[in-house]
mmCIF file of C-alpha atoms in Angstrom:
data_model
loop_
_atom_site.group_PDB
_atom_site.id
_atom_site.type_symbol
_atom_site.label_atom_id
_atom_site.label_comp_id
_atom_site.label_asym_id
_atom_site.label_seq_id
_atom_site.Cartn_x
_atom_site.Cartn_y
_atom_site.Cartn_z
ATOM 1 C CA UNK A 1 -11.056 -15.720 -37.913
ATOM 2 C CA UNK A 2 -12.583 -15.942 -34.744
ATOM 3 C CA UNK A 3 -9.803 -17.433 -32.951
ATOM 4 C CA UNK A 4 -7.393 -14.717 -34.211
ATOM 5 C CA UNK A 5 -9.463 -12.165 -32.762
ATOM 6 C CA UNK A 6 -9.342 -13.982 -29.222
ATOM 7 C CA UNK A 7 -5.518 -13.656 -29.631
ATOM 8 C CA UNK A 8 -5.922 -10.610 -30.685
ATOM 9 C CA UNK A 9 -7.256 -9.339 -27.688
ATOM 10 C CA UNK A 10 -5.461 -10.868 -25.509
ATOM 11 C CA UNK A 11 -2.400 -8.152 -25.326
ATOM 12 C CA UNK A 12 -5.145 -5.262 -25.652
ATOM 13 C CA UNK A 13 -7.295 -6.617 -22.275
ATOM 14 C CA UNK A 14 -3.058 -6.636 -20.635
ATOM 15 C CA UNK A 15 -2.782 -3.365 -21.691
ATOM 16 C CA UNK A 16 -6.212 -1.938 -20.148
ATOM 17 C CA UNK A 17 -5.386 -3.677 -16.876
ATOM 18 C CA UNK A 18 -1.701 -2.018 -17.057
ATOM 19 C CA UNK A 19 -3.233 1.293 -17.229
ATOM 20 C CA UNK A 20 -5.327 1.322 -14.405
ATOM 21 C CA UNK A 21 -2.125 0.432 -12.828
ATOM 22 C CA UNK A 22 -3.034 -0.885 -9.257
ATOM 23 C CA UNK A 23 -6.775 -0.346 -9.853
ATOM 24 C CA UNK A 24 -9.014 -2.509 -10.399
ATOM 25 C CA UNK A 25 -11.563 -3.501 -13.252
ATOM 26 C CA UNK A 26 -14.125 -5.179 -10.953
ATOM 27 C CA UNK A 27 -16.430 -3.436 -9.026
ATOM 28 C CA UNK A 28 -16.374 -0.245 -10.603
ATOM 29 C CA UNK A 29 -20.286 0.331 -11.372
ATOM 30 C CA UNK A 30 -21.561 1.654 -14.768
ATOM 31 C CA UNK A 31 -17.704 3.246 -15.598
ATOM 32 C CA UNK A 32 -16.003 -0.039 -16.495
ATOM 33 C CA UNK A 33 -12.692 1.447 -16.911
ATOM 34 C CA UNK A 34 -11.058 3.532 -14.384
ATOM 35 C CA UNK A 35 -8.876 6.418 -15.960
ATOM 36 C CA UNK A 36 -5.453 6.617 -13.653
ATOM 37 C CA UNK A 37 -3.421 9.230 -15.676
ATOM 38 C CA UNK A 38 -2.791 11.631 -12.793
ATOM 39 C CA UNK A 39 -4.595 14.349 -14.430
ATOM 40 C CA UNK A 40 -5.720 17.305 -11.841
ATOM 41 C CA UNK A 41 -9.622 18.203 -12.111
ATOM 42 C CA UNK A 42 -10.149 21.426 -10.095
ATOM 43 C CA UNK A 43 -13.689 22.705 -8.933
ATOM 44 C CA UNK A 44 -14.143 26.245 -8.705
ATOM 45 C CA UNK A 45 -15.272 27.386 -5.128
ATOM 46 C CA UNK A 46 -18.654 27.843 -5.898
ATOM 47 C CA UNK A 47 -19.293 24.766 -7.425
ATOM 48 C CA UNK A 48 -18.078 22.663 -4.806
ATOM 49 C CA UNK A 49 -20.127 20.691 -2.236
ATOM 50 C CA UNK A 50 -21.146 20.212 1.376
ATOM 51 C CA UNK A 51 -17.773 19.889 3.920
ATOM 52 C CA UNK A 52 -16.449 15.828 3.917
ATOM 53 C CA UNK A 53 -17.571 14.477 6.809
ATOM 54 C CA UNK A 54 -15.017 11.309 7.501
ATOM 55 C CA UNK A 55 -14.484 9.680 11.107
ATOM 56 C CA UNK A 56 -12.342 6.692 11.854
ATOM 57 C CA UNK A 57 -9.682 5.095 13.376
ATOM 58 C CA UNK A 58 -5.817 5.672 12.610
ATOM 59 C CA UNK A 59 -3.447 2.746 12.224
ATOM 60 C CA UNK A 60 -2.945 2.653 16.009
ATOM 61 C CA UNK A 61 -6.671 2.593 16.340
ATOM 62 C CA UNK A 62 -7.237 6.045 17.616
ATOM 63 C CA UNK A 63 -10.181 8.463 16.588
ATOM 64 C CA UNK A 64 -9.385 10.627 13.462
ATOM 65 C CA UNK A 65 -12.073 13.245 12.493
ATOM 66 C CA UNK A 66 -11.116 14.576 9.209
ATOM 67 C CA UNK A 67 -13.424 17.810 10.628
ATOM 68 C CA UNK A 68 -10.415 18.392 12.889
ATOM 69 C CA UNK A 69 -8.203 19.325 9.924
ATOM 70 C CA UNK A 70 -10.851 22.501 8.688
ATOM 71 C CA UNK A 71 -9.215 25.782 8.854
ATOM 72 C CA UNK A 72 -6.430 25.326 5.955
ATOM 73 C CA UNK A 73 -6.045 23.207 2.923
ATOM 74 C CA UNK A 74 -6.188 19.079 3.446
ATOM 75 C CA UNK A 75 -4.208 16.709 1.149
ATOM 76 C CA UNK A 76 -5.794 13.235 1.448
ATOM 77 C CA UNK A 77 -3.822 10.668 -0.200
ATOM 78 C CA UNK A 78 -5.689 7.154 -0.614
ATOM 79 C CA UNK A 79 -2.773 4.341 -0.794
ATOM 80 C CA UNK A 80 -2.096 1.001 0.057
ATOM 81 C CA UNK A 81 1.167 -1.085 1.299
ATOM 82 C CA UNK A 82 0.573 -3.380 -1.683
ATOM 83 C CA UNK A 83 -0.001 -0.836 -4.567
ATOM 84 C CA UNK A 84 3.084 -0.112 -6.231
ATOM 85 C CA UNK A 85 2.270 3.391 -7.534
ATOM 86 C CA UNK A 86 1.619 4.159 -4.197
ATOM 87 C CA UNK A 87 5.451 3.668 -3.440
ATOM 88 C CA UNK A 88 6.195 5.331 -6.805
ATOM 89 C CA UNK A 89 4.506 8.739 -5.502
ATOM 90 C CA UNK A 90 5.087 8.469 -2.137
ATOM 91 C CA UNK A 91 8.596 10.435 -2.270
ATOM 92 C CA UNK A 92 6.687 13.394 -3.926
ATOM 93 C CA UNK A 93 4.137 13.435 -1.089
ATOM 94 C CA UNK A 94 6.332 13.076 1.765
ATOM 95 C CA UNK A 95 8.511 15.866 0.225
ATOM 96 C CA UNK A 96 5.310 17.742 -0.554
ATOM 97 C CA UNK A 97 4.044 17.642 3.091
ATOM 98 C CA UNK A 98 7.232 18.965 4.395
ATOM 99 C CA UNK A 99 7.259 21.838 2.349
ATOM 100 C CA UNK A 100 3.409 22.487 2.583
ATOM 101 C CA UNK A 101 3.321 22.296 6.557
ATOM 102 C CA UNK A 102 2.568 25.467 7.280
ATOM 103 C CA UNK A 103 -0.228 25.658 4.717
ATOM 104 C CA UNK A 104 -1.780 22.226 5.016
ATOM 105 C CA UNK A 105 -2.421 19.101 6.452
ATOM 106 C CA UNK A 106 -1.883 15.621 4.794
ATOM 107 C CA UNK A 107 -4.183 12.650 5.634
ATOM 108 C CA UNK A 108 -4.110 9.259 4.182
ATOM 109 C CA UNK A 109 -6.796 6.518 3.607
ATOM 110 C CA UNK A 110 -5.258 3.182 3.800
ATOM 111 C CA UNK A 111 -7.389 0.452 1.699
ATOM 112 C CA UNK A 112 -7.090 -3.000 1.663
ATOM 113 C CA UNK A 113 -4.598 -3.799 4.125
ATOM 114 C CA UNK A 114 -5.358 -7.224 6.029
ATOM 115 C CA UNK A 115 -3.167 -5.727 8.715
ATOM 116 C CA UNK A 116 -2.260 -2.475 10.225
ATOM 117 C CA UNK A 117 1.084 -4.100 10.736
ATOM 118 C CA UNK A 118 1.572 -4.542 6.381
ATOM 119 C CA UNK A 119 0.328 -0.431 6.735
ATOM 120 C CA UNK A 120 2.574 0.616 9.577
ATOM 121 C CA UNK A 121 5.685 -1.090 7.614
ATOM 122 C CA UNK A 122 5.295 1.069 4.825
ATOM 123 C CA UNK A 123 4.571 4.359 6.723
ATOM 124 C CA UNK A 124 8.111 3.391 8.625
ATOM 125 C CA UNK A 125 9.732 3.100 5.503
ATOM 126 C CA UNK A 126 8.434 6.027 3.787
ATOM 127 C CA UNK A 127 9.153 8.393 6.566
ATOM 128 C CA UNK A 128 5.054 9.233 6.268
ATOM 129 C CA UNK A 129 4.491 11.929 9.721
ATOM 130 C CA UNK A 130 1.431 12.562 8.679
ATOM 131 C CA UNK A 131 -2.253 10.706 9.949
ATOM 132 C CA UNK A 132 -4.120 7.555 7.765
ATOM 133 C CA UNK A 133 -7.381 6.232 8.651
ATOM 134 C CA UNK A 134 -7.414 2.194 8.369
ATOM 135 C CA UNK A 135 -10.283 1.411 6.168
ATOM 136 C CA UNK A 136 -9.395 -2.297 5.188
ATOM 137 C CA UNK A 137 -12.974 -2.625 3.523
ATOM 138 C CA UNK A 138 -12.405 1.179 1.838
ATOM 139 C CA UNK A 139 -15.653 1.841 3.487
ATOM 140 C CA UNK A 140 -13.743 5.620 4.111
ATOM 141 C CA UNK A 141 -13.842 5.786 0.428
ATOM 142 C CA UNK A 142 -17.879 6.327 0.448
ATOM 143 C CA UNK A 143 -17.904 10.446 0.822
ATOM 144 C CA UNK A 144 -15.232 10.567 -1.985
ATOM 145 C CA UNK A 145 -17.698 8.504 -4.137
ATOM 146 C CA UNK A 146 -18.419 11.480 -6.683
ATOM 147 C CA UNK A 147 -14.717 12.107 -6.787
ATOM 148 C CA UNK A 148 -12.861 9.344 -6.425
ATOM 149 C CA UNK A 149 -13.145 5.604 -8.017
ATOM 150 C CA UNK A 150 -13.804 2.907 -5.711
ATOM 151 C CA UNK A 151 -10.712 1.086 -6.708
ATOM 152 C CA UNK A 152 -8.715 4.057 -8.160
ATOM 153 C CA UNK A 153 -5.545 3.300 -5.399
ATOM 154 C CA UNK A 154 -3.282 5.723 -5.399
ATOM 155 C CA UNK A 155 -5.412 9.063 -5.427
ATOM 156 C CA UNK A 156 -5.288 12.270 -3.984
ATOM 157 C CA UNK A 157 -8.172 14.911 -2.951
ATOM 158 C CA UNK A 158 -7.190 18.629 -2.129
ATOM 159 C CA UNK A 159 -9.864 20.342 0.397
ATOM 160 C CA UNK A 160 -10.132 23.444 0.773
ATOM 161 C CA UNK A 161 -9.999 25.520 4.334
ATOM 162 C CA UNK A 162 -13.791 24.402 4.769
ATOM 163 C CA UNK A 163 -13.544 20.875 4.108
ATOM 164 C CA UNK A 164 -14.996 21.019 0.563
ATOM 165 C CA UNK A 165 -13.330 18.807 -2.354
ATOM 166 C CA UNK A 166 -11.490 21.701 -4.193
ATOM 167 C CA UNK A 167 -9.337 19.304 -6.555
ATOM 168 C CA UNK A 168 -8.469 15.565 -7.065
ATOM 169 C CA UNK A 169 -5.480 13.762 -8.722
ATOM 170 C CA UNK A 170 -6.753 10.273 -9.663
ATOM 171 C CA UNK A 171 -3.494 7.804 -10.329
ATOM 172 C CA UNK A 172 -0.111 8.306 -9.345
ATOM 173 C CA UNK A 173 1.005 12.088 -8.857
ATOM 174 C CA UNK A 174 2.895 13.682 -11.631
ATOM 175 C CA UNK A 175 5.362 15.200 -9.352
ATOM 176 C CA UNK A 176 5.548 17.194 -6.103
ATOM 177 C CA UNK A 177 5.523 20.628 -8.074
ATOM 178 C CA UNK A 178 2.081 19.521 -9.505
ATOM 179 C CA UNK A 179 0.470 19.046 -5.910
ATOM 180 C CA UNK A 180 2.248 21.677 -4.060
ATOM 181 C CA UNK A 181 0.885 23.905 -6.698
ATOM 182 C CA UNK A 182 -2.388 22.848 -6.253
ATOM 183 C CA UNK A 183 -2.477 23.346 -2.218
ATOM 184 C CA UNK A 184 -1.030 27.355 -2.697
ATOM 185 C CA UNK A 185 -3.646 27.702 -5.108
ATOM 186 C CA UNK A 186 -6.584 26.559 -3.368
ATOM 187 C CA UNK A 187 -5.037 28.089 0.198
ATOM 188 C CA UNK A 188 -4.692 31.858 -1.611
ATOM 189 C CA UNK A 189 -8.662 31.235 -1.922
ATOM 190 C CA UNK A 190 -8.502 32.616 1.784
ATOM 191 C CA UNK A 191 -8.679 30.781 5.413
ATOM 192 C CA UNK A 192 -5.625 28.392 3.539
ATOM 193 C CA UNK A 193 -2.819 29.661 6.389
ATOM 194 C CA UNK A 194 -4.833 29.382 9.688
ATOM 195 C CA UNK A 195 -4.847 26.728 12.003
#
């Protein structure tokens, strides 16, 4: 009986880890299990926090200040060259940030690269314009901590025109519509066109 369980259990533990799809089970606290359905969560403007504060390095090692970006709506997009929702959603960002441009700016976190070489690769291929801090370690992760996973890879955070976390997307994006929807709804709050 006890070895049929074991079997059983066997497909149902390759079926958790194929649902967090590139995230990972260890090192995720008191949660376990990290949910990566895409879902949007929204926070209403007056329940939302202090401004992000995030400084770093791009991937050609100069200063970015996500502070810099205040003034309209910010899409940050955590990803990785390894993950391979990352290159599933990465059309629908790409084409997202093109038609957002005069709205908002996009900014990426890129986790767990050895290299910035492995990162710069897939920002070639992608045709990504847009900024990523290098955060091998995913130290860049730590201000998202109450809204994103600490291995939840891809995930996206909307800000809003004063740097607040207005709405996250945790998993791969459920399409383009879904995010640019998101960024005209949180930049008709006010302060979403300027800058």
């Amino acid at each position: 009986m006890l070895r049929t369980s074991r079997v059983a259990l066997v497909p149902l533990l390759a079926c958790l880890l194929l649902l967090a799809g590139c995230s990972s089970l260890s090192g995720t606290g008191d949660k376990g299990y990290i949910t990566a359905d895409g879902q949007v969560t929204t926070i209403p403007p007056e329940e939302r926090g202090e401004p992000v504060e995030l400084t770093g390095e791009d991937l050609d090692g100069r200063p970015l200040d996500l502070a810099d970006f205040r003034g309209r709506v910010t899409v940050l997009n955590v990803w990785g060259s390894w993950c391979n929702q990352c290159r599933t959603e990465m059309p629908d960002l790409v084409a997202a940030a093109a038609e957002t441009e005069e709205t908002a700016h996009f900014v990426g976190i890129n986790i767990r690269d050895s290299s910035t070489a492995q990162a710069k690769g897939f920002v070639r291929t992608w045709g990504i314009t847009y900024p990523s801090f290098y955060s091998p370690d995913g130290r860049a992760l730590l201000p998202f901590s109450k809204t994103i996973p600490p291995r939840a890879t891809p995930s996206t955070v909307v800000l809003d025109a004063e740097g607040r976390v207005a709405a996250s997307i945790i998993g791969v994006l459920p399409s383009k519509l879904t995010l640019t929807d998101v960024v005209e709804d949180v930049a008709a709050e006010g302060g979403g066109s300027n800058g």
